[in-house]
């Protein structure tokens, strides 16, 4: 039998202030914080800090540059078995944008894009060079130069979603 999950308790302002005060004083010990707020697990406390309370976090929405950067970094850092180590992406995103993003923000962006791509009914051919629609036509819109972000010119202006989908469609999400 698995672990019994305790009833979810929303974080209060008091609990948040306890966490923030403890995080100011090294060493960081989530078990010590849990003693003061026993209604939360150490994992919940850590996640609350890393995804919400850390003052270094940027809570602004992702801009176009951030989104394209995340797609490229996922492509670069994705392991052969398809897993993505999000904790290694966070410092890379911060180094390139100057904004520290939470693991949840990166994951939510990536997996929401994956869902959008899958909802378009595209699949990869066996050689991964041609995108096929569900009926088997090579009408997925893939071009030879899809691996390069297009320049915006008057003849061919691609929307932000088109660019993101072109980048995201290079991954085999159906594993």
mmCIF file of C-alpha atoms in Angstrom:
data_model
loop_
_atom_site.group_PDB
_atom_site.id
_atom_site.type_symbol
_atom_site.label_atom_id
_atom_site.label_comp_id
_atom_site.label_asym_id
_atom_site.label_seq_id
_atom_site.Cartn_x
_atom_site.Cartn_y
_atom_site.Cartn_z
ATOM 1 C CA UNK A 1 0.000 0.000 0.000
ATOM 2 C CA UNK A 2 1.151 3.517 -0.783
ATOM 3 C CA UNK A 3 1.521 6.508 1.454
ATOM 4 C CA UNK A 4 -1.668 8.032 2.816
ATOM 5 C CA UNK A 5 -1.957 11.611 1.639
ATOM 6 C CA UNK A 6 -2.910 14.096 4.267
ATOM 7 C CA UNK A 7 -5.693 16.557 3.618
ATOM 8 C CA UNK A 8 -4.381 19.551 1.684
ATOM 9 C CA UNK A 9 -4.086 22.613 3.850
ATOM 10 C CA UNK A 10 -3.716 25.962 2.151
ATOM 11 C CA UNK A 11 -0.766 28.031 3.226
ATOM 12 C CA UNK A 12 -1.626 30.928 5.494
ATOM 13 C CA UNK A 13 0.126 34.281 5.712
ATOM 14 C CA UNK A 14 1.441 33.214 9.111
ATOM 15 C CA UNK A 15 2.927 29.999 7.676
ATOM 16 C CA UNK A 16 4.438 31.948 4.772
ATOM 17 C CA UNK A 17 6.095 34.417 7.146
ATOM 18 C CA UNK A 18 7.509 31.554 9.251
ATOM 19 C CA UNK A 19 9.011 29.984 6.116
ATOM 20 C CA UNK A 20 10.439 33.306 4.907
ATOM 21 C CA UNK A 21 12.001 34.058 8.307
ATOM 22 C CA UNK A 22 13.635 30.626 8.507
ATOM 23 C CA UNK A 23 14.997 30.884 4.970
ATOM 24 C CA UNK A 24 16.875 34.067 5.895
ATOM 25 C CA UNK A 25 19.022 32.157 8.391
ATOM 26 C CA UNK A 26 21.313 29.403 7.130
ATOM 27 C CA UNK A 27 21.449 26.460 7.351
ATOM 28 C CA UNK A 28 18.107 25.764 5.724
ATOM 29 C CA UNK A 29 16.343 22.885 7.447
ATOM 30 C CA UNK A 30 12.808 22.136 6.291
ATOM 31 C CA UNK A 31 12.322 19.669 9.173
ATOM 32 C CA UNK A 32 12.996 22.499 11.631
ATOM 33 C CA UNK A 33 10.398 24.673 9.890
ATOM 34 C CA UNK A 34 7.919 21.778 9.966
ATOM 35 C CA UNK A 35 8.126 21.715 13.765
ATOM 36 C CA UNK A 36 6.667 25.231 13.810
ATOM 37 C CA UNK A 37 4.005 24.503 11.191
ATOM 38 C CA UNK A 38 3.226 20.773 11.575
ATOM 39 C CA UNK A 39 0.186 20.861 9.285
ATOM 40 C CA UNK A 40 2.537 20.925 6.266
ATOM 41 C CA UNK A 41 5.035 18.316 5.109
ATOM 42 C CA UNK A 42 8.683 19.195 4.542
ATOM 43 C CA UNK A 43 8.098 18.664 0.820
ATOM 44 C CA UNK A 44 5.177 21.126 0.832
ATOM 45 C CA UNK A 45 7.319 23.675 2.666
ATOM 46 C CA UNK A 46 10.208 23.297 0.219
ATOM 47 C CA UNK A 47 7.888 23.558 -2.786
ATOM 48 C CA UNK A 48 6.162 26.612 -1.330
ATOM 49 C CA UNK A 49 9.554 28.290 -0.993
ATOM 50 C CA UNK A 50 10.945 27.297 -4.388
ATOM 51 C CA UNK A 51 7.774 28.043 -6.377
ATOM 52 C CA UNK A 52 6.197 30.995 -4.567
ATOM 53 C CA UNK A 53 8.018 32.666 -1.701
ATOM 54 C CA UNK A 54 11.653 32.955 -2.806
ATOM 55 C CA UNK A 55 12.153 36.726 -3.277
ATOM 56 C CA UNK A 56 14.558 36.058 -6.169
ATOM 57 C CA UNK A 57 11.744 34.527 -8.265
ATOM 58 C CA UNK A 58 10.291 36.459 -11.165
ATOM 59 C CA UNK A 59 6.517 35.978 -11.189
ATOM 60 C CA UNK A 60 5.974 37.964 -14.407
ATOM 61 C CA UNK A 61 4.504 36.061 -17.353
ATOM 62 C CA UNK A 62 6.998 34.535 -19.768
ATOM 63 C CA UNK A 63 7.724 36.722 -22.763
ATOM 64 C CA UNK A 64 8.378 35.468 -26.281
ATOM 65 C CA UNK A 65 12.154 35.344 -25.770
ATOM 66 C CA UNK A 66 11.749 33.301 -22.562
ATOM 67 C CA UNK A 67 9.429 30.824 -24.276
ATOM 68 C CA UNK A 68 11.726 30.235 -27.236
ATOM 69 C CA UNK A 69 14.714 29.960 -24.886
ATOM 70 C CA UNK A 70 12.933 27.299 -22.799
ATOM 71 C CA UNK A 71 12.097 25.299 -25.925
ATOM 72 C CA UNK A 72 15.722 25.427 -27.088
ATOM 73 C CA UNK A 73 17.111 24.533 -23.652
ATOM 74 C CA UNK A 74 14.719 21.602 -23.293
ATOM 75 C CA UNK A 75 15.799 20.358 -26.710
ATOM 76 C CA UNK A 76 19.473 20.696 -25.738
ATOM 77 C CA UNK A 77 19.156 19.146 -22.261
ATOM 78 C CA UNK A 78 16.582 16.429 -22.877
ATOM 79 C CA UNK A 79 17.959 12.973 -22.052
ATOM 80 C CA UNK A 80 17.776 10.135 -24.606
ATOM 81 C CA UNK A 81 14.965 8.492 -22.625
ATOM 82 C CA UNK A 82 12.920 11.700 -22.901
ATOM 83 C CA UNK A 83 13.270 12.945 -19.333
ATOM 84 C CA UNK A 84 13.958 16.594 -18.677
ATOM 85 C CA UNK A 85 15.998 17.719 -15.668
ATOM 86 C CA UNK A 86 14.184 20.937 -14.832
ATOM 87 C CA UNK A 87 16.512 21.890 -11.989
ATOM 88 C CA UNK A 88 19.399 22.237 -14.446
ATOM 89 C CA UNK A 89 17.302 24.456 -16.737
ATOM 90 C CA UNK A 90 16.472 26.995 -14.019
ATOM 91 C CA UNK A 91 20.046 28.396 -13.693
ATOM 92 C CA UNK A 92 20.471 28.414 -17.478
ATOM 93 C CA UNK A 93 17.277 30.419 -17.958
ATOM 94 C CA UNK A 94 18.348 32.774 -15.167
ATOM 95 C CA UNK A 95 21.815 33.249 -16.683
ATOM 96 C CA UNK A 96 20.427 34.090 -20.121
ATOM 97 C CA UNK A 97 17.435 36.225 -19.076
ATOM 98 C CA UNK A 98 18.476 37.618 -15.706
ATOM 99 C CA UNK A 99 15.196 36.311 -14.255
ATOM 100 C CA UNK A 100 14.919 33.359 -11.897
ATOM 101 C CA UNK A 101 11.887 31.278 -12.857
ATOM 102 C CA UNK A 102 10.347 28.561 -10.723
ATOM 103 C CA UNK A 103 10.461 24.933 -11.778
ATOM 104 C CA UNK A 104 6.658 24.989 -11.938
ATOM 105 C CA UNK A 105 6.648 27.969 -14.311
ATOM 106 C CA UNK A 106 9.007 26.177 -16.728
ATOM 107 C CA UNK A 107 7.131 22.872 -16.515
ATOM 108 C CA UNK A 108 3.713 24.490 -16.887
ATOM 109 C CA UNK A 109 4.861 26.329 -20.002
ATOM 110 C CA UNK A 110 6.458 23.233 -21.550
ATOM 111 C CA UNK A 111 3.630 20.808 -20.885
ATOM 112 C CA UNK A 112 0.922 23.281 -21.929
ATOM 113 C CA UNK A 113 2.738 23.718 -25.264
ATOM 114 C CA UNK A 114 3.017 19.955 -25.595
ATOM 115 C CA UNK A 115 -0.742 19.662 -25.170
ATOM 116 C CA UNK A 116 -1.339 22.357 -27.783
ATOM 117 C CA UNK A 117 0.935 20.565 -30.225
ATOM 118 C CA UNK A 118 -0.698 17.188 -29.604
ATOM 119 C CA UNK A 119 -4.135 18.714 -30.090
ATOM 120 C CA UNK A 120 -3.107 19.712 -33.622
ATOM 121 C CA UNK A 121 -3.150 15.974 -34.558
ATOM 122 C CA UNK A 122 0.393 15.899 -35.880
ATOM 123 C CA UNK A 123 2.674 12.892 -35.564
ATOM 124 C CA UNK A 124 6.239 12.206 -36.646
ATOM 125 C CA UNK A 125 7.148 9.943 -39.528
ATOM 126 C CA UNK A 126 9.556 7.090 -38.840
ATOM 127 C CA UNK A 127 12.582 9.098 -39.964
ATOM 128 C CA UNK A 128 11.511 12.183 -37.930
ATOM 129 C CA UNK A 129 12.144 14.358 -40.984
ATOM 130 C CA UNK A 130 8.569 14.693 -42.170
ATOM 131 C CA UNK A 131 5.616 15.718 -40.077
ATOM 132 C CA UNK A 132 2.456 13.803 -40.890
ATOM 133 C CA UNK A 133 -1.126 14.671 -40.173
ATOM 134 C CA UNK A 134 -3.275 11.881 -38.725
ATOM 135 C CA UNK A 135 -4.439 10.874 -42.220
ATOM 136 C CA UNK A 136 -0.824 10.220 -43.274
ATOM 137 C CA UNK A 137 -0.337 13.207 -45.585
ATOM 138 C CA UNK A 138 2.918 15.089 -45.387
ATOM 139 C CA UNK A 139 0.873 18.221 -44.864
ATOM 140 C CA UNK A 140 2.088 19.116 -41.421
ATOM 141 C CA UNK A 141 3.748 22.210 -42.748
ATOM 142 C CA UNK A 142 7.295 21.058 -42.102
ATOM 143 C CA UNK A 143 9.924 22.725 -44.244
ATOM 144 C CA UNK A 144 13.636 22.091 -44.647
ATOM 145 C CA UNK A 145 14.449 25.272 -42.765
ATOM 146 C CA UNK A 146 12.133 24.628 -39.792
ATOM 147 C CA UNK A 147 15.112 24.205 -37.490
ATOM 148 C CA UNK A 148 15.954 27.893 -37.874
ATOM 149 C CA UNK A 149 13.811 30.591 -36.334
ATOM 150 C CA UNK A 150 12.480 32.731 -39.176
ATOM 151 C CA UNK A 151 13.300 36.373 -39.576
ATOM 152 C CA UNK A 152 10.310 38.669 -39.596
ATOM 153 C CA UNK A 153 9.957 40.182 -43.007
ATOM 154 C CA UNK A 154 7.022 41.511 -45.002
ATOM 155 C CA UNK A 155 6.693 38.376 -47.140
ATOM 156 C CA UNK A 156 6.501 35.810 -44.354
ATOM 157 C CA UNK A 157 5.478 36.914 -40.894
ATOM 158 C CA UNK A 158 4.926 33.945 -38.621
ATOM 159 C CA UNK A 159 2.920 34.256 -35.459
ATOM 160 C CA UNK A 160 4.483 33.525 -32.106
ATOM 161 C CA UNK A 161 2.424 30.335 -31.810
ATOM 162 C CA UNK A 162 3.565 29.200 -35.275
ATOM 163 C CA UNK A 163 7.196 29.586 -34.220
ATOM 164 C CA UNK A 164 6.623 27.789 -30.921
ATOM 165 C CA UNK A 165 4.757 24.964 -32.616
ATOM 166 C CA UNK A 166 7.509 24.552 -35.209
ATOM 167 C CA UNK A 167 10.056 24.277 -32.408
ATOM 168 C CA UNK A 168 7.928 22.031 -30.212
ATOM 169 C CA UNK A 169 6.930 19.718 -33.068
ATOM 170 C CA UNK A 170 10.531 18.597 -33.369
ATOM 171 C CA UNK A 171 10.014 16.483 -30.240
ATOM 172 C CA UNK A 172 8.388 13.084 -30.165
ATOM 173 C CA UNK A 173 5.760 13.704 -27.494
ATOM 174 C CA UNK A 174 4.045 10.400 -28.160
ATOM 175 C CA UNK A 175 6.646 8.286 -26.338
#
